[in-house]
PDB file of C-alpha atoms in Angstrom:
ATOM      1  CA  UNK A   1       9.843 -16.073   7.283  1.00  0.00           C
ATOM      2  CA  UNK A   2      12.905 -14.960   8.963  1.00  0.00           C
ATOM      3  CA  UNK A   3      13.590 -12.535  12.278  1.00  0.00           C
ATOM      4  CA  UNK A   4      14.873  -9.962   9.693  1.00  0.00           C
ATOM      5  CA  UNK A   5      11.212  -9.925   7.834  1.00  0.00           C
ATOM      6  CA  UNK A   6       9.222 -10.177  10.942  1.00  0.00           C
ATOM      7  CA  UNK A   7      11.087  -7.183  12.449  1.00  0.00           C
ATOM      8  CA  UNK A   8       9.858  -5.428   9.297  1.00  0.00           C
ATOM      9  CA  UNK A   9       6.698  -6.465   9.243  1.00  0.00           C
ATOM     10  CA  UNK A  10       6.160  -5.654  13.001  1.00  0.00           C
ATOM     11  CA  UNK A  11       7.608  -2.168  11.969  1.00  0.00           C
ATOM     12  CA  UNK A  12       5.296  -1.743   9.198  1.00  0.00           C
ATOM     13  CA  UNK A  13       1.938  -2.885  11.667  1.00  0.00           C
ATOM     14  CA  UNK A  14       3.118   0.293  13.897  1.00  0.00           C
ATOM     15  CA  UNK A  15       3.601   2.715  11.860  1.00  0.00           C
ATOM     16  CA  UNK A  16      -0.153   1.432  10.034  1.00  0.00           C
ATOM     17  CA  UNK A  17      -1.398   1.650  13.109  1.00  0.00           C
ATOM     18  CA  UNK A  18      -0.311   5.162  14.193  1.00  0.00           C
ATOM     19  CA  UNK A  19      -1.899   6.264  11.069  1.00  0.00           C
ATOM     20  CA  UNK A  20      -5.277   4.610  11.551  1.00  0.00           C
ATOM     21  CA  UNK A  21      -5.184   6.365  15.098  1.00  0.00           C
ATOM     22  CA  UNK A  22      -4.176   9.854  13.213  1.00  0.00           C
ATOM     23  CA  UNK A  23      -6.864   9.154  10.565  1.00  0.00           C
ATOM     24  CA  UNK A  24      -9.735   8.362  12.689  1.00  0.00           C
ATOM     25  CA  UNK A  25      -8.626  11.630  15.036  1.00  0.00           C
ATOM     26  CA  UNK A  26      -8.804  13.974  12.765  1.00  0.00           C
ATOM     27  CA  UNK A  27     -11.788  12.442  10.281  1.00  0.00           C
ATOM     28  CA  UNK A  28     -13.595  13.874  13.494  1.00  0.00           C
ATOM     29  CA  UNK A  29     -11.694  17.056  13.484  1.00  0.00           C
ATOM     30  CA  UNK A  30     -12.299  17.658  10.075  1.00  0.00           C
ATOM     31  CA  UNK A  31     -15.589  16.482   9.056  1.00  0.00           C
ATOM     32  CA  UNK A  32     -14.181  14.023   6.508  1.00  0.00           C
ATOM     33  CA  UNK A  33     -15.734  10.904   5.838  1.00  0.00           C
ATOM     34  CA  UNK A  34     -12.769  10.366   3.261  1.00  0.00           C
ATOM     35  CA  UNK A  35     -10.380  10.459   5.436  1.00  0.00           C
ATOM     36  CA  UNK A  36     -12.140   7.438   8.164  1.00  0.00           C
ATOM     37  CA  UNK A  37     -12.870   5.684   5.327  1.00  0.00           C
ATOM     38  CA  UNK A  38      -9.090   5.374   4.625  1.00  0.00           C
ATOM     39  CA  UNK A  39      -8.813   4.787   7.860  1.00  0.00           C
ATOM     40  CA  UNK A  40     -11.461   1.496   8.037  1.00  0.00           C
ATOM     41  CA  UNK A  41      -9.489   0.395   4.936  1.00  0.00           C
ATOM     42  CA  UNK A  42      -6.055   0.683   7.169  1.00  0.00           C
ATOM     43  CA  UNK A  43      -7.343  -1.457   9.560  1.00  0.00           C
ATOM     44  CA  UNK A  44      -8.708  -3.963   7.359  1.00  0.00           C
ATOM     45  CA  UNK A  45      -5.100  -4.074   5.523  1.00  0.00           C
ATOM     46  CA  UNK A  46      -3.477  -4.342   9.211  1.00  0.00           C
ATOM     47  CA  UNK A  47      -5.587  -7.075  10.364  1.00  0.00           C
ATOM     48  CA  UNK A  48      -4.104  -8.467   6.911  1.00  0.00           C
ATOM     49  CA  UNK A  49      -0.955  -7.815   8.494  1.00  0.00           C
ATOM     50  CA  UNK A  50      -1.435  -9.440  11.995  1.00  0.00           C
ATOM     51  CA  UNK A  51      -2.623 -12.471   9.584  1.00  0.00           C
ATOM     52  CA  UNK A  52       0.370 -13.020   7.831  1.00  0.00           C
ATOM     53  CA  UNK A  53       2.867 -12.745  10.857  1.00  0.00           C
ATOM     54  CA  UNK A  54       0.700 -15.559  12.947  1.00  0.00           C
ATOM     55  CA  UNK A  55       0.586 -17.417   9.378  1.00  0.00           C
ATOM     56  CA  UNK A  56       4.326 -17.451   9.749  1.00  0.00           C
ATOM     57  CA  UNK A  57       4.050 -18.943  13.297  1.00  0.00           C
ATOM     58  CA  UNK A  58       1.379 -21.500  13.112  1.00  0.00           C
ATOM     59  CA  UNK A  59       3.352 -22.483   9.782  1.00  0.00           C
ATOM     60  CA  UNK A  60       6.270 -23.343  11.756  1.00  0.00           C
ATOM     61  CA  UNK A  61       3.718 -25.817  13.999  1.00  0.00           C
ATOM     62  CA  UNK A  62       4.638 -29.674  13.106  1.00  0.00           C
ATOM     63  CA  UNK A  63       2.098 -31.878  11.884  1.00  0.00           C
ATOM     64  CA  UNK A  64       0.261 -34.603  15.158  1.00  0.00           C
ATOM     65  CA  UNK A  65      -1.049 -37.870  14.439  1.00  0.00           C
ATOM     66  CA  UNK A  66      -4.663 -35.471  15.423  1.00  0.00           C
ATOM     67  CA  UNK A  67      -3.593 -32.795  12.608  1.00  0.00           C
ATOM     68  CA  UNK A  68      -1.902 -34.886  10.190  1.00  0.00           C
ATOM     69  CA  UNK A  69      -2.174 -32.104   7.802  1.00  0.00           C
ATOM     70  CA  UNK A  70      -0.623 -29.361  10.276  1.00  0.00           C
ATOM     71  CA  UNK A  71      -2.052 -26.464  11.054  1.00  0.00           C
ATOM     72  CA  UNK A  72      -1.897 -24.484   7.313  1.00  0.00           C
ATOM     73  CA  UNK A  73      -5.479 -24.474   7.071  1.00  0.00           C
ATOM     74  CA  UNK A  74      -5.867 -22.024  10.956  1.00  0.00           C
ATOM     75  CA  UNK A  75      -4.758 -19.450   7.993  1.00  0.00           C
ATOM     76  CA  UNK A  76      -7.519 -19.720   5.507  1.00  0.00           C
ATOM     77  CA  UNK A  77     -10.053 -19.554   8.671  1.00  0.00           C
ATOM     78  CA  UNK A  78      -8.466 -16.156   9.427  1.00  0.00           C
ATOM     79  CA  UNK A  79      -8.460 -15.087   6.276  1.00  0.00           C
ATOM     80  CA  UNK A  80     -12.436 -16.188   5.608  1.00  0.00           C
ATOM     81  CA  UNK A  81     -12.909 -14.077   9.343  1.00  0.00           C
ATOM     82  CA  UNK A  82     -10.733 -10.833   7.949  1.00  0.00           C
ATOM     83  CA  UNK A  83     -12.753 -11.371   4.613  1.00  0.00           C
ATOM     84  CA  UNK A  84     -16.425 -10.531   6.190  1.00  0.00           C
ATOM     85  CA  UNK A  85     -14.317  -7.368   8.591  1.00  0.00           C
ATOM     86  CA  UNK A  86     -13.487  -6.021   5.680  1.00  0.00           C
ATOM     87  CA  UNK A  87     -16.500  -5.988   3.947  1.00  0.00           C
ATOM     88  CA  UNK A  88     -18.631  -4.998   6.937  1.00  0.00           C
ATOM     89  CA  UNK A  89     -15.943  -1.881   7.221  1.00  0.00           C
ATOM     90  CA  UNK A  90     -17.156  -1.115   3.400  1.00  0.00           C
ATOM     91  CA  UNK A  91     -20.838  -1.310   4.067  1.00  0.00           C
ATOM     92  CA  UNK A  92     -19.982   1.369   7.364  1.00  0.00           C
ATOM     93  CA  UNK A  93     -18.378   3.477   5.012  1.00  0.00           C
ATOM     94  CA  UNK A  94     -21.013   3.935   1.956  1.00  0.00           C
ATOM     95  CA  UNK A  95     -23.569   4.194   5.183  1.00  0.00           C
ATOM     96  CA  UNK A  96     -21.373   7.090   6.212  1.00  0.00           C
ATOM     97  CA  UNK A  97     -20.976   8.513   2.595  1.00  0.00           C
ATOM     98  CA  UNK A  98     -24.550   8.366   1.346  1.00  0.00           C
ATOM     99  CA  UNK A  99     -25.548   9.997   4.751  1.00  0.00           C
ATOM    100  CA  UNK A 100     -22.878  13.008   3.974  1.00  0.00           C
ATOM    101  CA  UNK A 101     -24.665  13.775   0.579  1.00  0.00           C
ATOM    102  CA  UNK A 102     -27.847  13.515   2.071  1.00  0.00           C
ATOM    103  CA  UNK A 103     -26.962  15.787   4.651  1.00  0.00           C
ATOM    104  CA  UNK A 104     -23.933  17.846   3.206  1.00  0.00           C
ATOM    105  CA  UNK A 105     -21.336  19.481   6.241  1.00  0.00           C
ATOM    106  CA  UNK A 106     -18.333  21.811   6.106  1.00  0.00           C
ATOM    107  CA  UNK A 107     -15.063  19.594   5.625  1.00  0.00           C
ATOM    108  CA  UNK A 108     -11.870  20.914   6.518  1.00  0.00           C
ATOM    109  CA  UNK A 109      -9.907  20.638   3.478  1.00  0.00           C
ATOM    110  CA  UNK A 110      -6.252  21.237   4.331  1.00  0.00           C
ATOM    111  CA  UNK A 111      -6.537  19.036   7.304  1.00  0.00           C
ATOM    112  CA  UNK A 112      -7.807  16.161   4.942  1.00  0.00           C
ATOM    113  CA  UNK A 113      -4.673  16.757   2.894  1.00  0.00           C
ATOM    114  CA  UNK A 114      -1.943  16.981   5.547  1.00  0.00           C
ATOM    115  CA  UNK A 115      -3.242  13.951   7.218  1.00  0.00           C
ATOM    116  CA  UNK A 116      -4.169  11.723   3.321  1.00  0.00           C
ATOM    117  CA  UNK A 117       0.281  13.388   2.456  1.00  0.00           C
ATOM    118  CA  UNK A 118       1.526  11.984   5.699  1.00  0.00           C
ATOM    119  CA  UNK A 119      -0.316   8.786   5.442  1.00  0.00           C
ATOM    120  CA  UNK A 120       0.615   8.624   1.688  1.00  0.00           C
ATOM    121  CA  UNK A 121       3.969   8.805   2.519  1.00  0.00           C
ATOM    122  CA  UNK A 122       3.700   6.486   5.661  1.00  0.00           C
ATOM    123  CA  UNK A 123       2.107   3.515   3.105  1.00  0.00           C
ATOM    124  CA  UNK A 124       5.069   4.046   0.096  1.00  0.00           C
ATOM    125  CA  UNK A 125       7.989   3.464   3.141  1.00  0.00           C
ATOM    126  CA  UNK A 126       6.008   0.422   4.210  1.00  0.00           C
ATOM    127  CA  UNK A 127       5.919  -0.687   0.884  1.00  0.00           C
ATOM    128  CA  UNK A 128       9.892  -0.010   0.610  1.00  0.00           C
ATOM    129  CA  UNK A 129      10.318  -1.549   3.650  1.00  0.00           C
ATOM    130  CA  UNK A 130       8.303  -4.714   2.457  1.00  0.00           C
ATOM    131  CA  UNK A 131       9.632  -4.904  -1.255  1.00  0.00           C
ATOM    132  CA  UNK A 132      12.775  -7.377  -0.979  1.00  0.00           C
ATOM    133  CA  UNK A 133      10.754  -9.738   1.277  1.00  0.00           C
ATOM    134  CA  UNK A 134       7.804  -9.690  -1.255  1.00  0.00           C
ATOM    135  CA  UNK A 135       9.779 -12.389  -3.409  1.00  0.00           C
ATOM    136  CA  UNK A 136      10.661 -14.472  -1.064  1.00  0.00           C
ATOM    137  CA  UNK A 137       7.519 -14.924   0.769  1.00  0.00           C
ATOM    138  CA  UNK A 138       4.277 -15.154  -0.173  1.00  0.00           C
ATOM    139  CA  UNK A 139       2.754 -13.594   2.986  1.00  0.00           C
ATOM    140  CA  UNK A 140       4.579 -10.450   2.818  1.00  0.00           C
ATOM    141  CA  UNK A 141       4.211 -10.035  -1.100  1.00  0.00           C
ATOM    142  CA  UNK A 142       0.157 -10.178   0.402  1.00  0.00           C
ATOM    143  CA  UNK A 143       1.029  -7.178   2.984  1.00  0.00           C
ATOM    144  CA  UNK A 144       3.246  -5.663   0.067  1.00  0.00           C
ATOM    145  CA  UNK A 145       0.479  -5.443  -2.298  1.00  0.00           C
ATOM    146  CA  UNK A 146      -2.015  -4.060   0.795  1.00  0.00           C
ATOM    147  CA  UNK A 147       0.189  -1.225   1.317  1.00  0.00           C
ATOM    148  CA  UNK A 148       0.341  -0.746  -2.282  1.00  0.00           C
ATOM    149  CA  UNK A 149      -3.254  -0.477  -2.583  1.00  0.00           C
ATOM    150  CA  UNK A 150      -3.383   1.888   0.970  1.00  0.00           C
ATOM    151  CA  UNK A 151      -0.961   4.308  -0.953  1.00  0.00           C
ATOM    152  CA  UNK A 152      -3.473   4.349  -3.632  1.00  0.00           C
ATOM    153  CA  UNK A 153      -6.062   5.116  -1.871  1.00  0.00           C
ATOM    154  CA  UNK A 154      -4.579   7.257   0.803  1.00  0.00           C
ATOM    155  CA  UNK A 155      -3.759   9.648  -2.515  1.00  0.00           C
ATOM    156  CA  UNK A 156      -7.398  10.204  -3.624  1.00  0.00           C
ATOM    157  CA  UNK A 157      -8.148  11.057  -0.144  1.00  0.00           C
ATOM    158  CA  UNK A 158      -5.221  13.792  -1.049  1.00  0.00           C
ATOM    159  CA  UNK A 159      -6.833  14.230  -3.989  1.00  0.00           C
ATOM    160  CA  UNK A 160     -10.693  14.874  -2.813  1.00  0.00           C
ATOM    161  CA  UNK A 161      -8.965  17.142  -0.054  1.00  0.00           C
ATOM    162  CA  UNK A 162      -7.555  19.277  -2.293  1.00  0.00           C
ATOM    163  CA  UNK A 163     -10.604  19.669  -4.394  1.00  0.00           C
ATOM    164  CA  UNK A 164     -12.533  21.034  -0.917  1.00  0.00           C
ATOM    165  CA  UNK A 165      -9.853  23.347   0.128  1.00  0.00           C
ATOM    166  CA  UNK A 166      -9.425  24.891  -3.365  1.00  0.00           C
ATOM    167  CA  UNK A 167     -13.388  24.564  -4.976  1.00  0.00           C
ATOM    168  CA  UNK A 168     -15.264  24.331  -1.641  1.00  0.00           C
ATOM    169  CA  UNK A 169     -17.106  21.042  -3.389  1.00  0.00           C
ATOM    170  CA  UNK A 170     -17.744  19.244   0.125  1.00  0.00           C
ATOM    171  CA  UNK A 171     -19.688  16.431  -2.192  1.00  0.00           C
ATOM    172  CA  UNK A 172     -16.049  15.287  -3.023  1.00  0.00           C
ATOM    173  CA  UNK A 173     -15.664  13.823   0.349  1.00  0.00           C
ATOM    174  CA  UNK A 174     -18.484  11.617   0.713  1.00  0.00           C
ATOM    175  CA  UNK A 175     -17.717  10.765  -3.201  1.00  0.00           C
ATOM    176  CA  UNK A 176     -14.693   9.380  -2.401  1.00  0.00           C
ATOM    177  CA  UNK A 177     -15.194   7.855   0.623  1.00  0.00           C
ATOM    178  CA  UNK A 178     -18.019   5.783  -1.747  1.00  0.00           C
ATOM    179  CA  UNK A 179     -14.967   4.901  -3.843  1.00  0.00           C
ATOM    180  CA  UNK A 180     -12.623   3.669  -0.941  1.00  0.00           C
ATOM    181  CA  UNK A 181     -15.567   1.034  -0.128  1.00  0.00           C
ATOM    182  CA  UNK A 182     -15.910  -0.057  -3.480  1.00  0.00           C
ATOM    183  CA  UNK A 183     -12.278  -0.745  -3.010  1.00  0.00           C
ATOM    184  CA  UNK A 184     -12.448  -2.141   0.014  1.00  0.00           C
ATOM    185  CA  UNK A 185     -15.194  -4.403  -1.179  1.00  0.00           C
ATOM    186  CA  UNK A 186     -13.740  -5.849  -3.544  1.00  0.00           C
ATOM    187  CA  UNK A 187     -10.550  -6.917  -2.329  1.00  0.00           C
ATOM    188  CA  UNK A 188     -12.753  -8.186   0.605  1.00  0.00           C
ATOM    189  CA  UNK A 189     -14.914  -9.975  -1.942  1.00  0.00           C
ATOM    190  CA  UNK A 190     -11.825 -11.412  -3.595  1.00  0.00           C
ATOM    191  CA  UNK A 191     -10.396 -13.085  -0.300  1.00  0.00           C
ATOM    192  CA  UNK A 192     -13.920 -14.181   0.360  1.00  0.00           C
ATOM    193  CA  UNK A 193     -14.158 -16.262  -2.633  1.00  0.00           C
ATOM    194  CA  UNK A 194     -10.172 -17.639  -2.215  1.00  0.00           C
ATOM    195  CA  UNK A 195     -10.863 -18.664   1.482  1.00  0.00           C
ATOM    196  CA  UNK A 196     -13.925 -20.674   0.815  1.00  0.00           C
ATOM    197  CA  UNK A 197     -12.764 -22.149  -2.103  1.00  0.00           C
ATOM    198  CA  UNK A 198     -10.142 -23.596  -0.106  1.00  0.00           C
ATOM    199  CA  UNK A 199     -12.343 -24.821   2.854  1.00  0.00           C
ATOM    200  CA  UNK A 200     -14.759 -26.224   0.056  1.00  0.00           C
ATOM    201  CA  UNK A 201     -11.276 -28.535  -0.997  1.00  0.00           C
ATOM    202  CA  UNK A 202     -11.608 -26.548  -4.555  1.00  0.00           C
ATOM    203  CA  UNK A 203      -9.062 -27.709  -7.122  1.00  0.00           C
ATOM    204  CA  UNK A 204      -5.662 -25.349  -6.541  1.00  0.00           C
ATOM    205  CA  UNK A 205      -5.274 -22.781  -9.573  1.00  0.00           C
ATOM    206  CA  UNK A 206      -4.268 -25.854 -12.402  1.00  0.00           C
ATOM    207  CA  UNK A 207      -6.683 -27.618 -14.768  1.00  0.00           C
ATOM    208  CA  UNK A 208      -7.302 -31.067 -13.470  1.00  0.00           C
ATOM    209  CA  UNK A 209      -8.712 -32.287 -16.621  1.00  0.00           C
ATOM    210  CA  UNK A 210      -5.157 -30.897 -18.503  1.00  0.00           C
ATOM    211  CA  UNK A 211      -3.164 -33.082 -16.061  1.00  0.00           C
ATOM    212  CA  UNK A 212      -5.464 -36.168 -17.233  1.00  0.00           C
ATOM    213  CA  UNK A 213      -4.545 -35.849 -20.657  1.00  0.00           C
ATOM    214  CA  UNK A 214      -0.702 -35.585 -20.155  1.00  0.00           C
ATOM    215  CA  UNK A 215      -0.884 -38.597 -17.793  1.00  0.00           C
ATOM    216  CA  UNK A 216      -2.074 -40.457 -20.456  1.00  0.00           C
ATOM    217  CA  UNK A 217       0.145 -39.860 -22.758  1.00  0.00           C
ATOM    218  CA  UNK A 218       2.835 -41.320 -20.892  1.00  0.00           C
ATOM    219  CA  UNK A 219       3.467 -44.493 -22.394  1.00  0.00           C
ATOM    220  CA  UNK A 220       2.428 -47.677 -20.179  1.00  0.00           C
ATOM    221  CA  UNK A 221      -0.944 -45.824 -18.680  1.00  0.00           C
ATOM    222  CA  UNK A 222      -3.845 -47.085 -19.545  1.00  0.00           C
ATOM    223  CA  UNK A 223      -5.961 -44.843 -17.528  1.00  0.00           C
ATOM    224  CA  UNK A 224      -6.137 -42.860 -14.438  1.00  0.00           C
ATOM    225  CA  UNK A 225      -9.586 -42.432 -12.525  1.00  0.00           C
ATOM    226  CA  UNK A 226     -11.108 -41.507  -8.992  1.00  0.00           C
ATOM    227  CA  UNK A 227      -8.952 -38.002  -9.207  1.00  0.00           C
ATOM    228  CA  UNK A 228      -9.173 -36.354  -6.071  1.00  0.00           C
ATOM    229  CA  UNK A 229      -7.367 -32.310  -6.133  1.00  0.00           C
ATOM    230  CA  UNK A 230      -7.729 -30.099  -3.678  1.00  0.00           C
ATOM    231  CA  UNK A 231      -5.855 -27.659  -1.384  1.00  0.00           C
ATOM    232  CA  UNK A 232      -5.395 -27.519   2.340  1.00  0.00           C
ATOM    233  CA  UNK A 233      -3.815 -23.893   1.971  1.00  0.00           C
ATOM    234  CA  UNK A 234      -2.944 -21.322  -0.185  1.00  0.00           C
ATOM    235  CA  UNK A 235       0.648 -23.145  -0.913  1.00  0.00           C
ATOM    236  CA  UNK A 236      -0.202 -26.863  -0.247  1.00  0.00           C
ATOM    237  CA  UNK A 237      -2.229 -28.661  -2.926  1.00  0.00           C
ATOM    238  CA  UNK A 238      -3.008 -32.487  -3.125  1.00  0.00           C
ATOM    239  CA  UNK A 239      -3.233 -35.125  -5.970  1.00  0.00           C
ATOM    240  CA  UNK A 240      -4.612 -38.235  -5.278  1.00  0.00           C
ATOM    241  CA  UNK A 241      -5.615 -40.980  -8.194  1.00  0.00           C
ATOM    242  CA  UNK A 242      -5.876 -44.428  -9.255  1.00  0.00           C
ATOM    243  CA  UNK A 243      -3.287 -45.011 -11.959  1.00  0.00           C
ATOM    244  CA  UNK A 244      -4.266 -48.168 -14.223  1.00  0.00           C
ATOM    245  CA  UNK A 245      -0.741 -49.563 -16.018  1.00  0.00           C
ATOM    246  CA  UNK A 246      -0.199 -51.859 -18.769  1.00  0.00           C
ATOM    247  CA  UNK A 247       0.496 -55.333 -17.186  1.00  0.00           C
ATOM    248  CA  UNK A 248       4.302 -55.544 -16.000  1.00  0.00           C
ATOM    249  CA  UNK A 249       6.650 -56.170 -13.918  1.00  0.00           C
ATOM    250  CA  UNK A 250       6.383 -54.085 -10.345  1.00  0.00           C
ATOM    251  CA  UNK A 251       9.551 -52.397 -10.637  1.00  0.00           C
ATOM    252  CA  UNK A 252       8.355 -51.267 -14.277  1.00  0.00           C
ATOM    253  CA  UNK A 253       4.629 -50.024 -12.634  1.00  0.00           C
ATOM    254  CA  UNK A 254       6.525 -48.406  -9.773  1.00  0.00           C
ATOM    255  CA  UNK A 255       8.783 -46.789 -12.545  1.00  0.00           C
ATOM    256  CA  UNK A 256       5.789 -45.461 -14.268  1.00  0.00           C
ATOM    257  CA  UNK A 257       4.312 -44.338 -10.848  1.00  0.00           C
ATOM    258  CA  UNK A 258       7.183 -42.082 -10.481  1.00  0.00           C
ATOM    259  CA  UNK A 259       7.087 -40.802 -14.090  1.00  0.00           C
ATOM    260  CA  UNK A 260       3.412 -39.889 -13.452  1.00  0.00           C
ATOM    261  CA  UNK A 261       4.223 -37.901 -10.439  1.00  0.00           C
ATOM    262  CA  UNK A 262       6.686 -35.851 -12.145  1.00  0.00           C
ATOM    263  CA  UNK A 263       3.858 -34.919 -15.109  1.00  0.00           C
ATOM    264  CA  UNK A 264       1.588 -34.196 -12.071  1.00  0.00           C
ATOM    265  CA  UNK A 265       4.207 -31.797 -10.088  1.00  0.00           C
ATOM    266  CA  UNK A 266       5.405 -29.970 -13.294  1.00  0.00           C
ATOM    267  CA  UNK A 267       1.945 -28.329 -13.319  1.00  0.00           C
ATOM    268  CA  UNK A 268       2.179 -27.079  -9.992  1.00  0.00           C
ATOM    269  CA  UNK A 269       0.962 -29.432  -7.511  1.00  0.00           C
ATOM    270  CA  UNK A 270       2.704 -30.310  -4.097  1.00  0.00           C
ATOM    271  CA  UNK A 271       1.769 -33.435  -2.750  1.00  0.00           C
ATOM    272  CA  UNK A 272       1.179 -36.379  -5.563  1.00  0.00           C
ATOM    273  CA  UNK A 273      -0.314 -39.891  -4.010  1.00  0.00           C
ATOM    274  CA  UNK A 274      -0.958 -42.704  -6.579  1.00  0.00           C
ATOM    275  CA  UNK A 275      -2.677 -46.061  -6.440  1.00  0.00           C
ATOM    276  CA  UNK A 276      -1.370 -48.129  -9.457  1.00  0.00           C
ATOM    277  CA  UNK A 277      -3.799 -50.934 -10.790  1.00  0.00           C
ATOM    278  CA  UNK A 278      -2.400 -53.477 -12.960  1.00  0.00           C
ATOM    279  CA  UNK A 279      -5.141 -55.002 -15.082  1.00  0.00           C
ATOM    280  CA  UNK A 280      -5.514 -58.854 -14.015  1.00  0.00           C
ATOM    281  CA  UNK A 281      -3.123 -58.829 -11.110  1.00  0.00           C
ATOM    282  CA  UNK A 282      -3.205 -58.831  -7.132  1.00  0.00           C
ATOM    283  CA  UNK A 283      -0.669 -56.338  -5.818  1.00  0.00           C
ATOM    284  CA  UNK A 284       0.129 -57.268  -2.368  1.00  0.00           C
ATOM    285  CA  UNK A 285       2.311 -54.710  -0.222  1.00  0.00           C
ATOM    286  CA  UNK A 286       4.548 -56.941   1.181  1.00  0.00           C
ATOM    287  CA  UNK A 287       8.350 -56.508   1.407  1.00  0.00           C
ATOM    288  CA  UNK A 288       9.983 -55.621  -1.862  1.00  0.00           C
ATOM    289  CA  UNK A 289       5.648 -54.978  -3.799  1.00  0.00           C
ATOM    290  CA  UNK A 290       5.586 -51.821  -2.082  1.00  0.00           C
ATOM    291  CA  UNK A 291       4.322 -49.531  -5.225  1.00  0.00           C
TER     292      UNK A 291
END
């Protein structure tokens, strides 16, 4: 990520955070349990945003001889952390909710929608703001897509607030601060079940048994066995196998070794490592063996 897109994404934290400050002021003023519940869901989607600029710093961290595989995975553990915020923020708010239509109060309705217009309008220039870098860069097409889904929800707050000015329905607020924590829930869900699939080394998004079959069709392998696929982050994913060969010369296995690992990176894995087993020879790795 470059200065340019970390100046914007630093601009885009502020500005969130001015409106989680606005929203949380004035859900007191007004009585709205809408409008802090688009608030909670702000602050989950700028701890989102803190994420992805300290992803882009710790990325830039080399690899030790103590962290041979870098420091990628310091991102999923922040993610798995901002996973369980967020969903602790939705429980809060359908606490909240259920307690307003238990206990209905007056809600000031044109208050709710000046605040939900302005913060509306606040989330669709972040998302401007964020759209060119959201194809280069996977962490701020994440943030993009948050401030996509802030707009979205920032407008039924508008919405619900313009059903209590004009109707006097006060149930709308608490109904759609119920429908801001579904939301909320289930995006927190969703980076729950990415985030420990990772730290659980879960195969990356391919089908491992799809890879087997094109392997062996490459002419010369025999078989491939003890496949090991996992991912250390979102973006890195690992291949490691033992690739049995037709007997032949080394420079013909070590041919077929790199033929292999072009099948196995055409499906969208990073880092291929093979082990090729020649049936009835000893491969040594001295000078000139090396497979």
């Amino acid at each position: 990520m470059g200065l340019k897109s970390r100046r914007v994404l630093a601009a885009v934290i502020a500005l969130n955070g001015a409106i989680i400050v606005a929203e949380v002021a004035f859900s007191k003023i007004s009585g709205s349990v809408a409008l802090l519940s688009d608030a909670l869901h702000n602050t989950g989607d700028m701890s989102a945003l803190l994420l992805a600029m300290a992803a882009a710093t710790v990325a830039e961290r080399r690899a030790s001889w103590k962290k041979t595989f870098g420091y990628r995975r310091a991102e999923v553990i922040a993610a798995e952390l901002n996973s369980l915020l967020i969903m602790g923020l939705a429980f809060y708010i359908v606490y909240e909710s259920v307690d307003r239509l238990i206990h209905p109060s007056e809600v000031n309705g044109t208050i709710v929608m000046a605040v939900a217009a302005i913060a509306l309008a606040a989330n669709l220039l972040s998302a401007t703001l964020l759209r060119r870098g959201a194809k280069e860069n996977i962490n701020q097409r994440g943030a993009y897509l948050h401030m996509l889904a802030d707009a979205g929800t920032s407008f039924a707050v508008l919405f619900g607030g313009f059903f209590t000015r004009i109707f006097g329905l006060y149930e709308i607020d608490p109904l759609v601060g119920l429908f801001v924590s579904a939301v909320i829930f289930y995006g927190g869900y969703g980076l729950l079940k990415d985030s420990l699939h990772i730290l659980m080394e879960g195969a990356p998004e391919v089908d491992v048994e799809r890879i087997r079959r094109k392997v062996l069709q490459v002419k010369g392998v025999r078989d491939i066995h003890t496949i090991r696929c996992w991912k250390v982050s979102d973006e890195d994913s690992y291949f490691t196998g033992h690739l049995v060969v037709d007997p032949c010369p080394l420079e013909e296995a070590a041919a077929l070794r790199r033929e292999v690992e072009r099948v196995i990176k055409a499906e969208g894995i990073n880092n291929v490592t093979l082990q090729v087993e020649i049936p009835g020879e000893e491969l040594s790795c001295g000078e000139g063996n090396v497979l």
